[in-house]
Short mmCIF file of C-alpha atoms in Angstrom, two decimals:
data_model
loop_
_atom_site.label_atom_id
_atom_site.label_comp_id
_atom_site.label_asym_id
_atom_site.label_seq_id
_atom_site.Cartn_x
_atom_site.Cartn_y
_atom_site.Cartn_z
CA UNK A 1 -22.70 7.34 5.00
CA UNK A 2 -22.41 3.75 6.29
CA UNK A 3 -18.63 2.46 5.39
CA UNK A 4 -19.10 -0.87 4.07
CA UNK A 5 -16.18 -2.76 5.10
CA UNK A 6 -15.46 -5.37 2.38
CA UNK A 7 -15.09 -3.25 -0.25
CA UNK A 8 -13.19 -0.83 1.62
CA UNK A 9 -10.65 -3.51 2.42
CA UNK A 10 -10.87 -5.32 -1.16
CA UNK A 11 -9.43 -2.32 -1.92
CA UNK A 12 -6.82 -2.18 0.55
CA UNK A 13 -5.85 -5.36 -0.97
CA UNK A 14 -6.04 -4.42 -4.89
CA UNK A 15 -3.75 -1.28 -3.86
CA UNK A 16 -1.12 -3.13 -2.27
CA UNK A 17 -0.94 -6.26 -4.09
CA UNK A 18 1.48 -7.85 -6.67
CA UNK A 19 -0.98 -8.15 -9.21
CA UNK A 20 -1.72 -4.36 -8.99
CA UNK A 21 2.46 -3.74 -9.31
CA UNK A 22 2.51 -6.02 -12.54
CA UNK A 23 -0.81 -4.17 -14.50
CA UNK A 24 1.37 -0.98 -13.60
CA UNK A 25 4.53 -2.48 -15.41
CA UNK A 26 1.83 -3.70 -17.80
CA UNK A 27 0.39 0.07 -17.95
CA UNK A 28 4.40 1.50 -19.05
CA UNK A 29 5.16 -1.06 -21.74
CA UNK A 30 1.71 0.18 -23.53
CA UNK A 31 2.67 3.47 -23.57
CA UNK A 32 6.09 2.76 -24.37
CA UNK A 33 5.14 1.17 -27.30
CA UNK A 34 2.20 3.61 -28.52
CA UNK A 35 4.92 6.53 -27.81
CA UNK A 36 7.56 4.83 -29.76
CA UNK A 37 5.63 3.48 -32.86
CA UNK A 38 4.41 7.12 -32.83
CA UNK A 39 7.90 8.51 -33.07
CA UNK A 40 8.90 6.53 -35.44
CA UNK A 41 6.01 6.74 -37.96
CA UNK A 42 6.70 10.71 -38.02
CA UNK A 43 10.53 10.36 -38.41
CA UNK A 44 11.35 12.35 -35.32
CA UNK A 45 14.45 14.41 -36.30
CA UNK A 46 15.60 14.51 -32.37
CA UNK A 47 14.61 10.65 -31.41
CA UNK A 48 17.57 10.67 -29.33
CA UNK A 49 16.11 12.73 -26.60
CA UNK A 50 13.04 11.21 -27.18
CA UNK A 51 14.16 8.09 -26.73
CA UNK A 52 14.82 8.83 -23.08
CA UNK A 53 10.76 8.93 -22.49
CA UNK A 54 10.61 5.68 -24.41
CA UNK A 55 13.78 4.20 -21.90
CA UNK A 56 12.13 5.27 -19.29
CA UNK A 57 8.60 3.48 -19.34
CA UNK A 58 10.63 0.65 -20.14
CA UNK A 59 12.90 0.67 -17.67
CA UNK A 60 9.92 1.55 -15.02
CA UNK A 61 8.18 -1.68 -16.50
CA UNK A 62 10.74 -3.59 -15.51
CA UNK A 63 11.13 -1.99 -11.96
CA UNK A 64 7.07 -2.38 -11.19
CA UNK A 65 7.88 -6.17 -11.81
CA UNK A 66 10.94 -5.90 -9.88
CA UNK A 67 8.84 -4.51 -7.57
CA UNK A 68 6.48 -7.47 -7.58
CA UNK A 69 8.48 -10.33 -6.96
CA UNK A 70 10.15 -8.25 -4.28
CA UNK A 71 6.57 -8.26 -2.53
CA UNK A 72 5.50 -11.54 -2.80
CA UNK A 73 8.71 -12.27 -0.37
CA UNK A 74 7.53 -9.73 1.96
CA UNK A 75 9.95 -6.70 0.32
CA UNK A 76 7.82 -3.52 -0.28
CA UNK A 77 10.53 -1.56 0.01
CA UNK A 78 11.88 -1.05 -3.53
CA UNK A 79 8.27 -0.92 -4.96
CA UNK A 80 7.52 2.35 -2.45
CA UNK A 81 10.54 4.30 -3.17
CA UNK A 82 10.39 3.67 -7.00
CA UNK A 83 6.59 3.95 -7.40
CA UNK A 84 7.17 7.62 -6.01
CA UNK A 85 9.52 8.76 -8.25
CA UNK A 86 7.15 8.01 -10.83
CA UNK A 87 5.96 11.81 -9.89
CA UNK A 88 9.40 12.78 -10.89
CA UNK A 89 9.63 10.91 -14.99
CA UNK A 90 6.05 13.25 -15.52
CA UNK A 91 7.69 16.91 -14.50
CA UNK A 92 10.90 15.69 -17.22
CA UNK A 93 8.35 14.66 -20.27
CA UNK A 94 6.09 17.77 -19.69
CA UNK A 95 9.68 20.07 -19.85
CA UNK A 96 10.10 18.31 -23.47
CA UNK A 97 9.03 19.78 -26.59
CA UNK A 98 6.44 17.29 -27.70
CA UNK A 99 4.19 19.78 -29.17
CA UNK A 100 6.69 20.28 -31.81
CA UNK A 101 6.03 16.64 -33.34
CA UNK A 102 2.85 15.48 -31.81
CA UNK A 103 -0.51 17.03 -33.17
CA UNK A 104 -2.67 18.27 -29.90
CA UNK A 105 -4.58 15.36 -29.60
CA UNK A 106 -1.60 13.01 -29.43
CA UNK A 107 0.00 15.39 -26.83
CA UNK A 108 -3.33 15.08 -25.11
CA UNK A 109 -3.77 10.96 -25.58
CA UNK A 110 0.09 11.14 -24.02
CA UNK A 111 -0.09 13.34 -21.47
CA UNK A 112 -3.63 13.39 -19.83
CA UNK A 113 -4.31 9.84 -20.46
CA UNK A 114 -1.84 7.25 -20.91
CA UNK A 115 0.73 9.61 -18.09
CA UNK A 116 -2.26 9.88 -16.20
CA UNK A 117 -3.25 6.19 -16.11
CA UNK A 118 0.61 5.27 -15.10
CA UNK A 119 0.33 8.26 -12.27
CA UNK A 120 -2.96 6.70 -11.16
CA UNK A 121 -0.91 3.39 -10.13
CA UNK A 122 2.16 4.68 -8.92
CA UNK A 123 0.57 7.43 -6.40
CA UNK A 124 -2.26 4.77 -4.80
CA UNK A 125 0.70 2.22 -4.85
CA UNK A 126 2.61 4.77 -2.74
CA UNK A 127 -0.12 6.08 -1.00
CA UNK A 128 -1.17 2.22 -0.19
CA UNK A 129 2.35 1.58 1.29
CA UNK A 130 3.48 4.73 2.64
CA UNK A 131 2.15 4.22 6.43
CA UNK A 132 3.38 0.88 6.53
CA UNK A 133 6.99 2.10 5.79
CA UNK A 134 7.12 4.95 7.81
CA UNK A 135 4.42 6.16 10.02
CA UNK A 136 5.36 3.76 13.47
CA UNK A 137 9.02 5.67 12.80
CA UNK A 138 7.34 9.75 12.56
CA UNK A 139 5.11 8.65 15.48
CA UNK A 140 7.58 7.82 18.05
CA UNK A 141 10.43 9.61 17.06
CA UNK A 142 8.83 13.26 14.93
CA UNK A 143 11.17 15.17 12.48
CA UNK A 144 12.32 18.22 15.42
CA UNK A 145 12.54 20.41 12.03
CA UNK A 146 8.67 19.26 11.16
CA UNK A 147 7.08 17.40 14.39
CA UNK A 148 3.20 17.82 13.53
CA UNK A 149 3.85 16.11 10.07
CA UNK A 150 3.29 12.86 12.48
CA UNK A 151 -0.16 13.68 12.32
CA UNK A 152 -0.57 13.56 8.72
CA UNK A 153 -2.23 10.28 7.17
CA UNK A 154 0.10 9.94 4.25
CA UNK A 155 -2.57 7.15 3.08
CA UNK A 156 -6.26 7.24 2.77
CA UNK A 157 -8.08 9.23 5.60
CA UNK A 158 -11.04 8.18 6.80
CA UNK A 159 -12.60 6.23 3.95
CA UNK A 160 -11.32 8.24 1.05
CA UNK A 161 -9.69 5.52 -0.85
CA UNK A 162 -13.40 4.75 -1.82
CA UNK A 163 -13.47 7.88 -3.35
CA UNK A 164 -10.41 7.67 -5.18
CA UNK A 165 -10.77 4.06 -6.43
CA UNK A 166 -14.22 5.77 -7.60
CA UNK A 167 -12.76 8.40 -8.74
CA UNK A 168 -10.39 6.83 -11.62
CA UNK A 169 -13.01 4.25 -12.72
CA UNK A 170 -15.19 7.00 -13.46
CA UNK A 171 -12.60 8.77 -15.21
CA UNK A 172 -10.97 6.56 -17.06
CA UNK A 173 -13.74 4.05 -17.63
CA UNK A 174 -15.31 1.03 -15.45
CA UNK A 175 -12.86 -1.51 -15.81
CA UNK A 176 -9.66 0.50 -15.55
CA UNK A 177 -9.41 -1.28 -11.92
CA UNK A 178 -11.22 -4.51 -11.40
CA UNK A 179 -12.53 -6.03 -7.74
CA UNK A 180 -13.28 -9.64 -7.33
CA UNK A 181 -17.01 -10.37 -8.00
CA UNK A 182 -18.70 -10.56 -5.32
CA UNK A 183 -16.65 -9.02 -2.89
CA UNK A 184 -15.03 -11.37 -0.61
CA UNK A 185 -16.50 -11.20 2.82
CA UNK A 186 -13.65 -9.93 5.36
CA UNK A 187 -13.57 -10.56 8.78
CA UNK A 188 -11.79 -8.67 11.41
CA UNK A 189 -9.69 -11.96 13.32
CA UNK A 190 -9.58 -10.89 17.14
CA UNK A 191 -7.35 -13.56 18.30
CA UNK A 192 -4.53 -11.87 16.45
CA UNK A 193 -3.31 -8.39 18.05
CA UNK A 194 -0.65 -6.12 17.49
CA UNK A 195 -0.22 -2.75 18.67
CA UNK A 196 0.98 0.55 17.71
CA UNK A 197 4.96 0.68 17.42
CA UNK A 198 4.86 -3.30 18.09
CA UNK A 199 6.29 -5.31 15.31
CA UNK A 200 3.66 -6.50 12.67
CA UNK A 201 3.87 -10.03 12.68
CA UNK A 202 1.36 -10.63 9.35
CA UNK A 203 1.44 -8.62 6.29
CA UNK A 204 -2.07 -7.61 5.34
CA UNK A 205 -5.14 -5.37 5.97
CA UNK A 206 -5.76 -4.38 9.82
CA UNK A 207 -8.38 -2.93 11.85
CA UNK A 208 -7.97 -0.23 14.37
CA UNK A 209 -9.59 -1.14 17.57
CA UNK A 210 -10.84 2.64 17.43
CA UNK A 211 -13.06 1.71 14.93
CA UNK A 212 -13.56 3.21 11.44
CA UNK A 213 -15.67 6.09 12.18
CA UNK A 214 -13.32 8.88 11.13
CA UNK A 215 -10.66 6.82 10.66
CA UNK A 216 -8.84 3.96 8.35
CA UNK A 217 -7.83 0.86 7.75
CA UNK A 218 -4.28 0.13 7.18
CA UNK A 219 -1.40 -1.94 5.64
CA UNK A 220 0.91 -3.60 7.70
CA UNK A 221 4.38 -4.97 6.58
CA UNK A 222 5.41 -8.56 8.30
CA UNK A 223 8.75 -7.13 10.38
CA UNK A 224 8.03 -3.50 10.37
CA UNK A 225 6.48 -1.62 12.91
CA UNK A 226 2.83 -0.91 13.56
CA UNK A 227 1.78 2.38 12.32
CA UNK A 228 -0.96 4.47 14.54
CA UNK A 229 -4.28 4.79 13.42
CA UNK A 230 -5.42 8.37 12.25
CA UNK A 231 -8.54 10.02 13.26
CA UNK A 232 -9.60 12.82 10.66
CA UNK A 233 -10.03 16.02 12.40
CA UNK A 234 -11.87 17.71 9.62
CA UNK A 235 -11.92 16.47 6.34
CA UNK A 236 -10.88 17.51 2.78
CA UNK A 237 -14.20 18.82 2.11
CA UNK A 238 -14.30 20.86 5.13
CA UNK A 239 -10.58 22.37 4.51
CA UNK A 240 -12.15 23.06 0.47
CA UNK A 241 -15.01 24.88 2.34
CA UNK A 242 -12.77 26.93 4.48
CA UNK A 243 -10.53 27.64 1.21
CA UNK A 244 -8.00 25.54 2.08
CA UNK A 245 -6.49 22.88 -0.18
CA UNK A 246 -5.14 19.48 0.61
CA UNK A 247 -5.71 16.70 2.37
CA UNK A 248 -7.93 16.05 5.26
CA UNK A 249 -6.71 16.83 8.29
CA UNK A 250 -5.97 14.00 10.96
CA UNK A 251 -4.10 13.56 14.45
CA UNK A 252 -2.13 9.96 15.21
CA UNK A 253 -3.60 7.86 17.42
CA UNK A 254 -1.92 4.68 18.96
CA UNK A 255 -4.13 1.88 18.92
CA UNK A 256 -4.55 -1.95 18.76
CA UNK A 257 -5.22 -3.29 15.39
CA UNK A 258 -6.36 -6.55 14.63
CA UNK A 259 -6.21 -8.51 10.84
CA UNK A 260 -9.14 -8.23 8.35
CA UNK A 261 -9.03 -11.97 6.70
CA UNK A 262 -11.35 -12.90 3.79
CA UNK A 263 -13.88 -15.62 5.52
CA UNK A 264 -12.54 -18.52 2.75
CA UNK A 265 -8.66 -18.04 4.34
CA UNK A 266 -9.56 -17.76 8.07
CA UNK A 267 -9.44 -21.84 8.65
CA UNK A 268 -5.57 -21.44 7.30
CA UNK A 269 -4.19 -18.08 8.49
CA UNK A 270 -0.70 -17.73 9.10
CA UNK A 271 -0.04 -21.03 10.97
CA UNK A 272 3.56 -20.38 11.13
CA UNK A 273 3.17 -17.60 13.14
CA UNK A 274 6.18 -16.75 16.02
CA UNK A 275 6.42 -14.36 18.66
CA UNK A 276 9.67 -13.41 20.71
CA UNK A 277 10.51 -13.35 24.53
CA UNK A 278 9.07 -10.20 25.95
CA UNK A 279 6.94 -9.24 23.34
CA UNK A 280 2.94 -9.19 23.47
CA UNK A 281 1.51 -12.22 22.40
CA UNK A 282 -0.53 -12.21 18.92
CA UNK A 283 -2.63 -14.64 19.05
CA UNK A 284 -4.48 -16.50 21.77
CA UNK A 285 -3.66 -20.17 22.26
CA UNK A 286 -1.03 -22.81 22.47
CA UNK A 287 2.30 -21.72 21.90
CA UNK A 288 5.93 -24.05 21.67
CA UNK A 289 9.39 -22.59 22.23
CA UNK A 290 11.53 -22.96 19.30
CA UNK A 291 14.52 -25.21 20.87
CA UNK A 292 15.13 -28.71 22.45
CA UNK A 293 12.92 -28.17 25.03
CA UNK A 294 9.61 -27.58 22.60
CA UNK A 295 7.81 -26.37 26.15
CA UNK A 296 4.70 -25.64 25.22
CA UNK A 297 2.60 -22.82 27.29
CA UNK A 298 -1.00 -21.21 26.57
CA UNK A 299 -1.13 -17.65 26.28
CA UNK A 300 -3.92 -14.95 26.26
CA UNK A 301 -3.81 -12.02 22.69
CA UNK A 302 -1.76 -9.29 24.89
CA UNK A 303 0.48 -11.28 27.33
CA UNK A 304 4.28 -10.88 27.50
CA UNK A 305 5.70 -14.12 25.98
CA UNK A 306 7.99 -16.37 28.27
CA UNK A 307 12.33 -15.77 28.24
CA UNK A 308 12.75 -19.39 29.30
CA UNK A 309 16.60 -18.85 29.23
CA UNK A 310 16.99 -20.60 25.53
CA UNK A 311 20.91 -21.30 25.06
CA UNK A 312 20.04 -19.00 21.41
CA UNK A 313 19.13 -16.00 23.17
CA UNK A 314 15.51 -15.23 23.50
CA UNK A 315 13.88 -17.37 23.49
CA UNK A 316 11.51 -18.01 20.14
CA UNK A 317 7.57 -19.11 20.34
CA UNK A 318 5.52 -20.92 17.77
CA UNK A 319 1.88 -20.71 17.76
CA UNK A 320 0.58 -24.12 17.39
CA UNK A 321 -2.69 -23.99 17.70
CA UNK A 322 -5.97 -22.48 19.75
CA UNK A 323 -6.88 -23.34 23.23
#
């Protein structure tokens, strides 16, 4: 099946964006407040443990927003870790005794709808975010008590996050998640490269320079390293086939990736980008050191920048502009 890049990475972007964190703190205070009017309307004798499940959506509502603002200054951090232990709040309300106040359907509505819709968020948030934190780290330096788990894509092999994003619209219902219409038209940006283990100097959506055939796109963090790219050795349908259950299998590869850039933001990408002494250059072009000389030098995507001997240390480049 031909991948179509632009939705593939509008997805990327819905995944990993603020405005998916706040409709997932948006997602907790409706159930909070369905599960609580609920509650109260049948005079539930032991509300006080009950009012833990209605505490927690709210204070998860809070931390999804936390969460956002945190991103939009280039944190992910905090929304990774918390959006994960989302897993953990569902295993605590299945232990309680709901069935003893709530008629089936209500335990259903609860459990395999409105739990399921907040589950749907948190795990793609996670699973959106979880290379970015810590697959440059597994790569070059593998757990000695676990060392192949640096093979394993912890995000979307191949082009399964199709599939999934799919997959909940068709079970929840069409506009559970919403793309922009039409589909912005991405472009891969060549003069900006950054490879595997380097540090990512552009939060966003890159592009392996293995291509996408059996492998993914990924999400970079701005600071963090570059994660490897992952080529699927056989996939999730071919483990199912062979009676195995999980995830498709993949091995890491180390790559060069380059940014995928919707067409309307290319003219005004990331002019304040900066590059240290010894490090590979990101982007082709015209480049000034960041002291009282300003020296200004052109540079080739993949050349060493310059130490000029700054009295600060390394010395600091700023791309100005192409060649």
């Amino acid at each position: 099946m031909m991948r179509d890049l632009n939705l593939e990475a509008a997805i990327w972007n819905l995944f990993t964006s603020p405005e998916f964190f706040e409709d997932a703190a948006r997602e907790c205070e409706k159930t909070m407040e369905w599960f609580g009017t609920l509650a109260v309307a049948r005079r539930v004798a032991n509300f006080g443990r009950n009012n833990q499940i209605y505490d927690t959506f709210k204070r998860r509502a809070s931390e999804f927003r936390k969460g956002a603002e945190l991103a939009k200054l280039g944190d992910y951090e905090f929304i990774w870790r918390m959006s994960d232990a989302v897993r953990g709040d569902a295993r605590g309300f299945l232990e309680q005794a709901l069935h003893s106040w709530m008629t089936e359907a209500e335990e259903h509505e609860f459990t395999n709808v409105r739990m399921s819709r907040i589950l749907a968020y948190s795990s793609q948030i996670t699973r959106g975010l979880n290379n970015a934190m810590t697959a440059a780290d597994s790569y070059f330096d593998p757990d000695p008590e676990c060392p192949e788990r640096s093979d394993d894509d912890d995000g979307f092999p191949g082009g399964e996050i199709v599939e999934v994003f799919e997959g909940y619209a068709n079970w929840f219902e069409a506009n559970f998640w919403r793309l922009p219409t039409p589909l912005p038209d991405y472009k891969i940006d060549p003069s900006i490269v950054c490879r595997t283990g380097d540090e990512v100097p552009r939060t966003g959506v890159w592009y392996p320079n293995t291509g996408i055939d059996m492998h993914s796109l990924t999400f970079a963090v701005k600071g963090l390293r570059m994660p490897p790219a992952y080529r699927v050795t056989k996939t999730a349908d071919e483990m199912h086939a062979e009676g195995i259950w999980g995830n498709a299998q993949t091995v890491a590869v180390p790559t060069t990736w380059h940014p995928i850039v919707a067409s309307t933001e290319k003219k005004n990408i990331n002019h304040e980008l900066w590059a240290k002494a010894g490090e590979s250059c990101p982007r082709a072009g015209v480049w000034q050191a960041g002291d009282i000389t300003a020296t200004e030098r052109t540079y080739c995507a993949g050349d060493t920048m310059g130490n000029l001997g700054s009295a600060y240390g390394l010395t600091v480049w700023r791309w100005l502009k192409f060649h």
